[in-house]
PDB file of C-alpha atoms in Angstrom:
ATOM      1  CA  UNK A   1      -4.116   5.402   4.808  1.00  0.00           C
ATOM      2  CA  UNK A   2      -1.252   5.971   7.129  1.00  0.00           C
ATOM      3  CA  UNK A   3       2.056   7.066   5.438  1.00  0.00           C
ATOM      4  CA  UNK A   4       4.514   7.233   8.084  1.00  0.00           C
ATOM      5  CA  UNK A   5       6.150   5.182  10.398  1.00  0.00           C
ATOM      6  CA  UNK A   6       5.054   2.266  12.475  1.00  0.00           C
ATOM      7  CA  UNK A   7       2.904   3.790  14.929  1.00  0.00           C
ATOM      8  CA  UNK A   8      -0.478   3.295  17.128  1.00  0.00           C
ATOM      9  CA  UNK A   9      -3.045   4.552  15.297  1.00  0.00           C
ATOM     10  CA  UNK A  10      -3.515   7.963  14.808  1.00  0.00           C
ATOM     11  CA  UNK A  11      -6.308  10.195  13.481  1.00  0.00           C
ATOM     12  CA  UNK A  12      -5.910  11.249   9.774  1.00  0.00           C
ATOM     13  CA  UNK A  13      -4.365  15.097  10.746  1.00  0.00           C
ATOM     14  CA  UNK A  14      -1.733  13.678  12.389  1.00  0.00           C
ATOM     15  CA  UNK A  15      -1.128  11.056   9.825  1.00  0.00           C
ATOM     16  CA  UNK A  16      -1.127  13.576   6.751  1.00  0.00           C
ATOM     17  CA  UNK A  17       0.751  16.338   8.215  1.00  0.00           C
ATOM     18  CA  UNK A  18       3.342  14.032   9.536  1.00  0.00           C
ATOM     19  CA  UNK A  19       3.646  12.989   5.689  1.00  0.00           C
ATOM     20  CA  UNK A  20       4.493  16.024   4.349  1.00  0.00           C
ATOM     21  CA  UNK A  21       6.091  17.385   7.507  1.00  0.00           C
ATOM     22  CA  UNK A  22       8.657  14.245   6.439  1.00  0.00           C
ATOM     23  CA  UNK A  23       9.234  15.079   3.732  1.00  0.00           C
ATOM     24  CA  UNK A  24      11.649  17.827   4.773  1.00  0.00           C
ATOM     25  CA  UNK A  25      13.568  15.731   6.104  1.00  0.00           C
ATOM     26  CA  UNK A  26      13.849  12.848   3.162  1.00  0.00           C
ATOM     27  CA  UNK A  27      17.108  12.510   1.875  1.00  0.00           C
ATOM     28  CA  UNK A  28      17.584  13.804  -1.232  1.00  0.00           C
ATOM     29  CA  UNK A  29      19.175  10.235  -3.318  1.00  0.00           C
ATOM     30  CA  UNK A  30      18.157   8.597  -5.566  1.00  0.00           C
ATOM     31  CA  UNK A  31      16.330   4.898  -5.972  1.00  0.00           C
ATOM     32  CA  UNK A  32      19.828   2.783  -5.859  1.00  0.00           C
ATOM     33  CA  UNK A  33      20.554   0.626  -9.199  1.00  0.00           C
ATOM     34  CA  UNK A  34      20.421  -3.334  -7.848  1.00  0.00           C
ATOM     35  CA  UNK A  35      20.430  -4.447 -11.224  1.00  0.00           C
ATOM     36  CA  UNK A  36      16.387  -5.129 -11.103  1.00  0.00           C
ATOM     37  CA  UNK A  37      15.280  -7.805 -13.129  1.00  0.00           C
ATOM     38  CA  UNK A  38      11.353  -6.564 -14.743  1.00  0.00           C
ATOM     39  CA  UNK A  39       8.893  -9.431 -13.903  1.00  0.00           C
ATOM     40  CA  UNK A  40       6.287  -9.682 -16.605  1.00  0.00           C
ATOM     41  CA  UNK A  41       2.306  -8.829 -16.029  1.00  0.00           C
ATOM     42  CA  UNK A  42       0.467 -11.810 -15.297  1.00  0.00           C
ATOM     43  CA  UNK A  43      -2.959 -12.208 -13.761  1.00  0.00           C
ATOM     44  CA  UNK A  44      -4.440 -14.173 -10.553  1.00  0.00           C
ATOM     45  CA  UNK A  45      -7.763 -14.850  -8.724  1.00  0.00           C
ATOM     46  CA  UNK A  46      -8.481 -12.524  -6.925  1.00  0.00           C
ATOM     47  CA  UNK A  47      -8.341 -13.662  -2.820  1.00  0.00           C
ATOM     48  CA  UNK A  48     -12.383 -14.687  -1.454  1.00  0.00           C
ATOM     49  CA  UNK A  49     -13.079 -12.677   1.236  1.00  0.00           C
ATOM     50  CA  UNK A  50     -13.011 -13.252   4.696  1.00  0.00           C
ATOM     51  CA  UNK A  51     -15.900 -15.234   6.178  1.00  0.00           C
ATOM     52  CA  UNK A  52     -15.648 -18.103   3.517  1.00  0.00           C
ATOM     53  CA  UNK A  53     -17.634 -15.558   1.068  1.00  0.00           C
ATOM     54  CA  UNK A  54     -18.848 -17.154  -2.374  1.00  0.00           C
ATOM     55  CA  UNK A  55     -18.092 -14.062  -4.653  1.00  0.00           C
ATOM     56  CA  UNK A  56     -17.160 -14.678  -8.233  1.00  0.00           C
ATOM     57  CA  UNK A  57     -13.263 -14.522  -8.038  1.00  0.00           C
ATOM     58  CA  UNK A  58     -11.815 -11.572 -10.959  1.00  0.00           C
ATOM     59  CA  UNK A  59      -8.664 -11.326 -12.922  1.00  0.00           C
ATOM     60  CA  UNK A  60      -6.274  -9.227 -11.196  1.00  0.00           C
ATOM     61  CA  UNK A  61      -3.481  -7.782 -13.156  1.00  0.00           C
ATOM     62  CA  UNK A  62      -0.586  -8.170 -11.292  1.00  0.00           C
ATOM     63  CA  UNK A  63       1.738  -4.905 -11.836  1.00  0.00           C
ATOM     64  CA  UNK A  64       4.844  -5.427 -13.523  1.00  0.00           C
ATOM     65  CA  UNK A  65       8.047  -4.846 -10.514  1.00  0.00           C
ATOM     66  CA  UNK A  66      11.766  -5.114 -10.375  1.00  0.00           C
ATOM     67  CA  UNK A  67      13.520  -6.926  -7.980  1.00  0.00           C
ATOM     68  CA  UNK A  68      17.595  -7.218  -7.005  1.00  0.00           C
ATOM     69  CA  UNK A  69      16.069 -10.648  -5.648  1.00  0.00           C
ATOM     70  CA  UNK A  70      17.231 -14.392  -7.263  1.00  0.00           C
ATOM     71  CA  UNK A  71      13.480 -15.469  -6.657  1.00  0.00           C
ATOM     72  CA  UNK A  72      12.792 -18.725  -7.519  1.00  0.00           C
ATOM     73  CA  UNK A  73       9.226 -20.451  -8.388  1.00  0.00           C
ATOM     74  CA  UNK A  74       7.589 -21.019  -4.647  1.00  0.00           C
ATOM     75  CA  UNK A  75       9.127 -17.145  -4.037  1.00  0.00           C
ATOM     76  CA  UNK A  76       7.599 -15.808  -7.301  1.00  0.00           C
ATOM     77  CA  UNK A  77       4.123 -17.212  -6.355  1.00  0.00           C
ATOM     78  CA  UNK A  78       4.275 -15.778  -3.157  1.00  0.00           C
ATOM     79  CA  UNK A  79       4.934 -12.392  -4.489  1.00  0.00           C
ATOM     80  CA  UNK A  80       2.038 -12.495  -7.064  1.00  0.00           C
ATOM     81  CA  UNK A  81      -0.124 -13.422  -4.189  1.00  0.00           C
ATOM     82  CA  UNK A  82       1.079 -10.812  -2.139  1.00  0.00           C
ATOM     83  CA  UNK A  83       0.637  -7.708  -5.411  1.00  0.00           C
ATOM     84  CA  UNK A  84      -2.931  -9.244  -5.589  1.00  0.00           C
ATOM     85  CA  UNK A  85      -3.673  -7.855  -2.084  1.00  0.00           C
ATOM     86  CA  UNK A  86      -1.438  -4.708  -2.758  1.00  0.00           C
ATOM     87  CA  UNK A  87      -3.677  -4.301  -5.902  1.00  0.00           C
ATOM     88  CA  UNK A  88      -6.718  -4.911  -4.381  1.00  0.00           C
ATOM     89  CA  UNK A  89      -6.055  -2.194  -1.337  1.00  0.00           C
ATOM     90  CA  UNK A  90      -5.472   0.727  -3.243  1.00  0.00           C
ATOM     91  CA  UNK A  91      -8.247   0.336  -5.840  1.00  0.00           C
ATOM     92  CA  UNK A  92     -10.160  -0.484  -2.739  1.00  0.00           C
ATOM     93  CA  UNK A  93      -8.818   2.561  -0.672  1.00  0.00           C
ATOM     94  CA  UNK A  94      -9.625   4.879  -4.080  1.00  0.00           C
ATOM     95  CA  UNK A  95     -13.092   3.762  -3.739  1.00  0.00           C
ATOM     96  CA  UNK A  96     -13.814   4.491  -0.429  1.00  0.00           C
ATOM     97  CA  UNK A  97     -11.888   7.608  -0.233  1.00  0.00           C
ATOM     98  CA  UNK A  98     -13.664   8.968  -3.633  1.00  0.00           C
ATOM     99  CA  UNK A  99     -16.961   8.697  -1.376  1.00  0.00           C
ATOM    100  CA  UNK A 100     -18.137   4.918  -2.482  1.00  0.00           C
ATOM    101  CA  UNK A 101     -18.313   4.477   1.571  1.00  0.00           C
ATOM    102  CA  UNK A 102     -19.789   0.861   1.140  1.00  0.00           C
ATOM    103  CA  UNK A 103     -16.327  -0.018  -0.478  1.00  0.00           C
ATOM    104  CA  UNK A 104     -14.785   0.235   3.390  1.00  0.00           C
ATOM    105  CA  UNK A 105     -16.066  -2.874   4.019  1.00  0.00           C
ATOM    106  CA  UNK A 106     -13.893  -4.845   1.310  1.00  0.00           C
ATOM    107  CA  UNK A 107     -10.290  -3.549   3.427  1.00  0.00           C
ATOM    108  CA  UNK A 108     -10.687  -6.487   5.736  1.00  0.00           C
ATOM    109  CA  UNK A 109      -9.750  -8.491   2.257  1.00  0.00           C
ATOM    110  CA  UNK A 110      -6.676  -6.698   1.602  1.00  0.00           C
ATOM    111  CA  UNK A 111      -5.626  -4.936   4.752  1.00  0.00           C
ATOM    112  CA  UNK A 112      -4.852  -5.779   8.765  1.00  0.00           C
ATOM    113  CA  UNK A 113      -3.427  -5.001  12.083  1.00  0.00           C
ATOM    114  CA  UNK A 114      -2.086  -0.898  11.666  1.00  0.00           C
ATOM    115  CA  UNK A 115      -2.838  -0.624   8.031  1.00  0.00           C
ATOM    116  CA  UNK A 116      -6.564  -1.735   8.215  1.00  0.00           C
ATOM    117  CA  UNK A 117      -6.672   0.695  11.415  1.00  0.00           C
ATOM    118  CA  UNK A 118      -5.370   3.680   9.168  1.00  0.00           C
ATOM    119  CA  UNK A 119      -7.287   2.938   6.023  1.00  0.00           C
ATOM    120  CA  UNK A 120     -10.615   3.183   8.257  1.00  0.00           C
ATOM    121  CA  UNK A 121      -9.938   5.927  10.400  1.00  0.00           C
ATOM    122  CA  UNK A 122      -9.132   7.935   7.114  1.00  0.00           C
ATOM    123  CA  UNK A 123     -12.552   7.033   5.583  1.00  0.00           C
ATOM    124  CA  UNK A 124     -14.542   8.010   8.812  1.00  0.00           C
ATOM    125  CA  UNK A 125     -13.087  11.775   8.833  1.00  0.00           C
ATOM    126  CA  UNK A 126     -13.677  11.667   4.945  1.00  0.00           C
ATOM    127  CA  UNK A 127     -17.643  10.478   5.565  1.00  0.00           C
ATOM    128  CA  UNK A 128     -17.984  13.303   8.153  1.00  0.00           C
ATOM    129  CA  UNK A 129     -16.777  15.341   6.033  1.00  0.00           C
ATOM    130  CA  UNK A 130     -13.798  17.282   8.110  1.00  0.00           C
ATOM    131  CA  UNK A 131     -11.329  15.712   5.674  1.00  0.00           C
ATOM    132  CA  UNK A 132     -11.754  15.950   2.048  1.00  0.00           C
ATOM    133  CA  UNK A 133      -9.461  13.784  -0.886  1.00  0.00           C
ATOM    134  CA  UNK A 134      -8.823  14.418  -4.271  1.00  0.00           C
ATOM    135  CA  UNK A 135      -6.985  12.744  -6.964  1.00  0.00           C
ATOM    136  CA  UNK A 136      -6.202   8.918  -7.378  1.00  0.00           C
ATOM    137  CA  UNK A 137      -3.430   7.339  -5.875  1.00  0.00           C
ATOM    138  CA  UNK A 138      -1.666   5.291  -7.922  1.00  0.00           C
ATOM    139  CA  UNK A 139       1.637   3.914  -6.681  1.00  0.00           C
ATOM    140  CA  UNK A 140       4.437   3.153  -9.226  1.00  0.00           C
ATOM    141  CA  UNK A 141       7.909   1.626  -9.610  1.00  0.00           C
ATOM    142  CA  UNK A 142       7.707  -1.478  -7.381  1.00  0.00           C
ATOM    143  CA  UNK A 143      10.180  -3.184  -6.105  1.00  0.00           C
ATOM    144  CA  UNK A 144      10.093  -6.453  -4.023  1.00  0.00           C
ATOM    145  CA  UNK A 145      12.759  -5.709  -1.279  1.00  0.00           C
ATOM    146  CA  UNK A 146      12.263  -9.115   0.268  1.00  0.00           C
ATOM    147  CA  UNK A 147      10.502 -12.370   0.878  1.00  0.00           C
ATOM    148  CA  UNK A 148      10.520 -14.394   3.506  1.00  0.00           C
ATOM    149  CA  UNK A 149       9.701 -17.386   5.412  1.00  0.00           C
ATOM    150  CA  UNK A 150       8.661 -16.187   9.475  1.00  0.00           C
ATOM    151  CA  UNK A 151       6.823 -17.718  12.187  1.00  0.00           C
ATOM    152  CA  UNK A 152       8.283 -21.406  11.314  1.00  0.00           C
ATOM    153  CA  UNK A 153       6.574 -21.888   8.277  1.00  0.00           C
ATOM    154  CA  UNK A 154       8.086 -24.021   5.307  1.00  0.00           C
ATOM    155  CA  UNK A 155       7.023 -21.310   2.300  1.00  0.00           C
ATOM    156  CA  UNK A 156       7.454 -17.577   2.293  1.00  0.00           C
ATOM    157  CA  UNK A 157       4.560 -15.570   3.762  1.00  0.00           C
ATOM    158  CA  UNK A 158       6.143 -12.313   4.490  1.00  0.00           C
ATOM    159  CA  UNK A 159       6.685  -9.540   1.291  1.00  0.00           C
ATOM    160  CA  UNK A 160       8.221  -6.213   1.189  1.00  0.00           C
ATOM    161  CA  UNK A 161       7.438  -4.207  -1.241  1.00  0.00           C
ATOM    162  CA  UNK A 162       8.953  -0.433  -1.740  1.00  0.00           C
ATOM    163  CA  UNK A 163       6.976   2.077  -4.252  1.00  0.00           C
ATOM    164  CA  UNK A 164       6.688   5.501  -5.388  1.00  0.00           C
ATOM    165  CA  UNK A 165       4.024   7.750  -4.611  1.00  0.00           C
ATOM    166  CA  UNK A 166       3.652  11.097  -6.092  1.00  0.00           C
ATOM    167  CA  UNK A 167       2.055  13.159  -3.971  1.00  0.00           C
ATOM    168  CA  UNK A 168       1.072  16.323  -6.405  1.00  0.00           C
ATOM    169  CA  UNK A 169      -1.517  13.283  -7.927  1.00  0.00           C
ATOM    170  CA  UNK A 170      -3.965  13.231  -4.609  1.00  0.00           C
ATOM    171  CA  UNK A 171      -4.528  14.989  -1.339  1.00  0.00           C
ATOM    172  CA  UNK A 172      -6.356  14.289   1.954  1.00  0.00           C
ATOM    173  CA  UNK A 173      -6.265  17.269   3.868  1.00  0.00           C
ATOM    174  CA  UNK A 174      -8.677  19.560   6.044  1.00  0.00           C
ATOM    175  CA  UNK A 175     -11.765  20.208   4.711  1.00  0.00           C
ATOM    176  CA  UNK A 176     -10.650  24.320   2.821  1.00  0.00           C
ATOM    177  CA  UNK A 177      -7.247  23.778   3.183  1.00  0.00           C
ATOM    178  CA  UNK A 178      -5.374  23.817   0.341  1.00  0.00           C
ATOM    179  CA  UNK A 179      -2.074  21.445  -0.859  1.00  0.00           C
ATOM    180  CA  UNK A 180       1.066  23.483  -0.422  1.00  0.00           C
ATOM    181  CA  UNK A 181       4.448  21.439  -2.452  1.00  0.00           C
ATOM    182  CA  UNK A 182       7.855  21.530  -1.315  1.00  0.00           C
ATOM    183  CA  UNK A 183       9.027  20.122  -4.030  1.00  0.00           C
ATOM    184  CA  UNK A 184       9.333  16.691  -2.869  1.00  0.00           C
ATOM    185  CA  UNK A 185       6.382  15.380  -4.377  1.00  0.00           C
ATOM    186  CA  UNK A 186       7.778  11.996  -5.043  1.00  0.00           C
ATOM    187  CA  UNK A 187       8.710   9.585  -1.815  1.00  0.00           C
ATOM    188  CA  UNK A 188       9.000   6.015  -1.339  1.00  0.00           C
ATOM    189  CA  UNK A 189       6.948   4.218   0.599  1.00  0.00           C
ATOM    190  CA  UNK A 190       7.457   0.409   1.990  1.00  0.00           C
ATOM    191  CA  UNK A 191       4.818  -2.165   2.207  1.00  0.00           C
ATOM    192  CA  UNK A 192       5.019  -5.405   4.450  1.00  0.00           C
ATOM    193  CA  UNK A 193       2.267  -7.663   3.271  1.00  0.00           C
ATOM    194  CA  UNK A 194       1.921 -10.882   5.415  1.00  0.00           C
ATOM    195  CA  UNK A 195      -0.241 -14.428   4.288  1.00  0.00           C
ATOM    196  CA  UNK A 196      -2.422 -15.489   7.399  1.00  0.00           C
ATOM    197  CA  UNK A 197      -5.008 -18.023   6.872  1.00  0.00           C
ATOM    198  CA  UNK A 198      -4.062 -18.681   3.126  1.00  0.00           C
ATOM    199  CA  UNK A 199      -4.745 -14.717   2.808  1.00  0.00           C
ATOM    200  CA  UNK A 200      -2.579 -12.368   1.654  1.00  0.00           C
ATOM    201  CA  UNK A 201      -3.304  -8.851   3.301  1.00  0.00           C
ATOM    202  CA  UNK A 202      -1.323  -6.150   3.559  1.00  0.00           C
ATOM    203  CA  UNK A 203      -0.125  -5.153   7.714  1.00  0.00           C
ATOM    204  CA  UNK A 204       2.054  -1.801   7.411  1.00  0.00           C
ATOM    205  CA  UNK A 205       3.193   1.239   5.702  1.00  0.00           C
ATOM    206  CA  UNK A 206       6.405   3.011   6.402  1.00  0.00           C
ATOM    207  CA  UNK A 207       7.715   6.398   4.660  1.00  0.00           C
ATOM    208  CA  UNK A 208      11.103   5.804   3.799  1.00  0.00           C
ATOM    209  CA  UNK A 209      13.843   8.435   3.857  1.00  0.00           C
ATOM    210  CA  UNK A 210      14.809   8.462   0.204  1.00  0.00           C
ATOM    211  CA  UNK A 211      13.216   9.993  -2.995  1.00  0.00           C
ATOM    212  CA  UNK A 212      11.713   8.287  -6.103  1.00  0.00           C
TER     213      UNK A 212
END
């Protein structure tokens, strides 16, 4: 799971040290105060998977987020659709990364372009076994930056969503190397989650340079 920025693809040492190589450098600020408004938990279908699969659809819980956003019903929608797939991805990328390798092949259903590239390259150094993860990442405080309507089509498809991450809660380092804190365990990350095909799926993951 990459958690820099927008880059070609690169093996999971880069893409963890660059993490907490960043973090050095993230300004120290808070979240700003856009006068959030707290959308309430609901639940959705979960998306089918690719390949017109006939799995039993589940009740996701979509997690409760703030947003500085006037959003109104065909925007709302969109971003329960997209928190399904955000959802979906990290239970799916705690799975796989825990050792459940078979769980790899559900990121296709939540994840493309860089993200899906990350997500696997991370579980192939896990599997042979020169990277090892701990913990359970569990992101927190969302907020829905935007939503928008790209490529010429009539209803939003494009969602931005910023979260915390704490990274004293999971590692994914080389295999006898141990986490060393700098005391900027909690960053923000950004999410760009993009509907394609009447799936939600989420496309890339940016560190940004401001604290939880």
């Amino acid at each position: 799971m990459r958690t820099g920025s927008s880059r070609p693809y690169r093996r999971a040492s880069q893409i963890f040290v660059a993490v907490f190589s960043a973090l050095s450098m993230v300004s120290v600020v808070g979240c700003a105060d856009n006068s959030p408004v707290a959308a309430p938990t609901s639940t959705l279908p979960a998306q089918q998977p690719d390949g017109g699969s006939t799995d039993s659809p589940a009740e996701v819980a979509i997690p409760d987020y703030e947003t500085h956003l006037d959003l109104d019903k065909e925007e709302k929608k969109a971003v329960e659709g997209a928190l399904v797939a955000f959802v979906g991805y990290f239970q799916t990328v705690n799975k796989a990364y825990s050792g459940d390798f078979a769980a790899a092949d559900k990121f296709p259903k939540y994840a493309s372009g860089e993200a899906l590239k990350s997500v696997n390259g991370d579980v192939d150094v896990i599997k042979d076994g020169s990277y090892e993860f701990t913990g359970n990442v569990a992101p927190s405080k969302l907020e829905i930056e935007k939503v928008e309507s790209e490529a010429g089509t009539d209803s939003p498809n494009a969602v931005t969503v910023h979260f915390c991450f704490d990274l004293s809660k999971w590692s994914l380092l080389p295999k006898n190397e141990s986490q060393t804190s700098n005391g900027d365990d909690l960053v923000t990350m950004e999410h760009n989650i993009y509907k394609d095909s009447g799936n939600w799926k989420v496309t890339e993951q940016t560190l940004r340079e401001r604290k939880c």
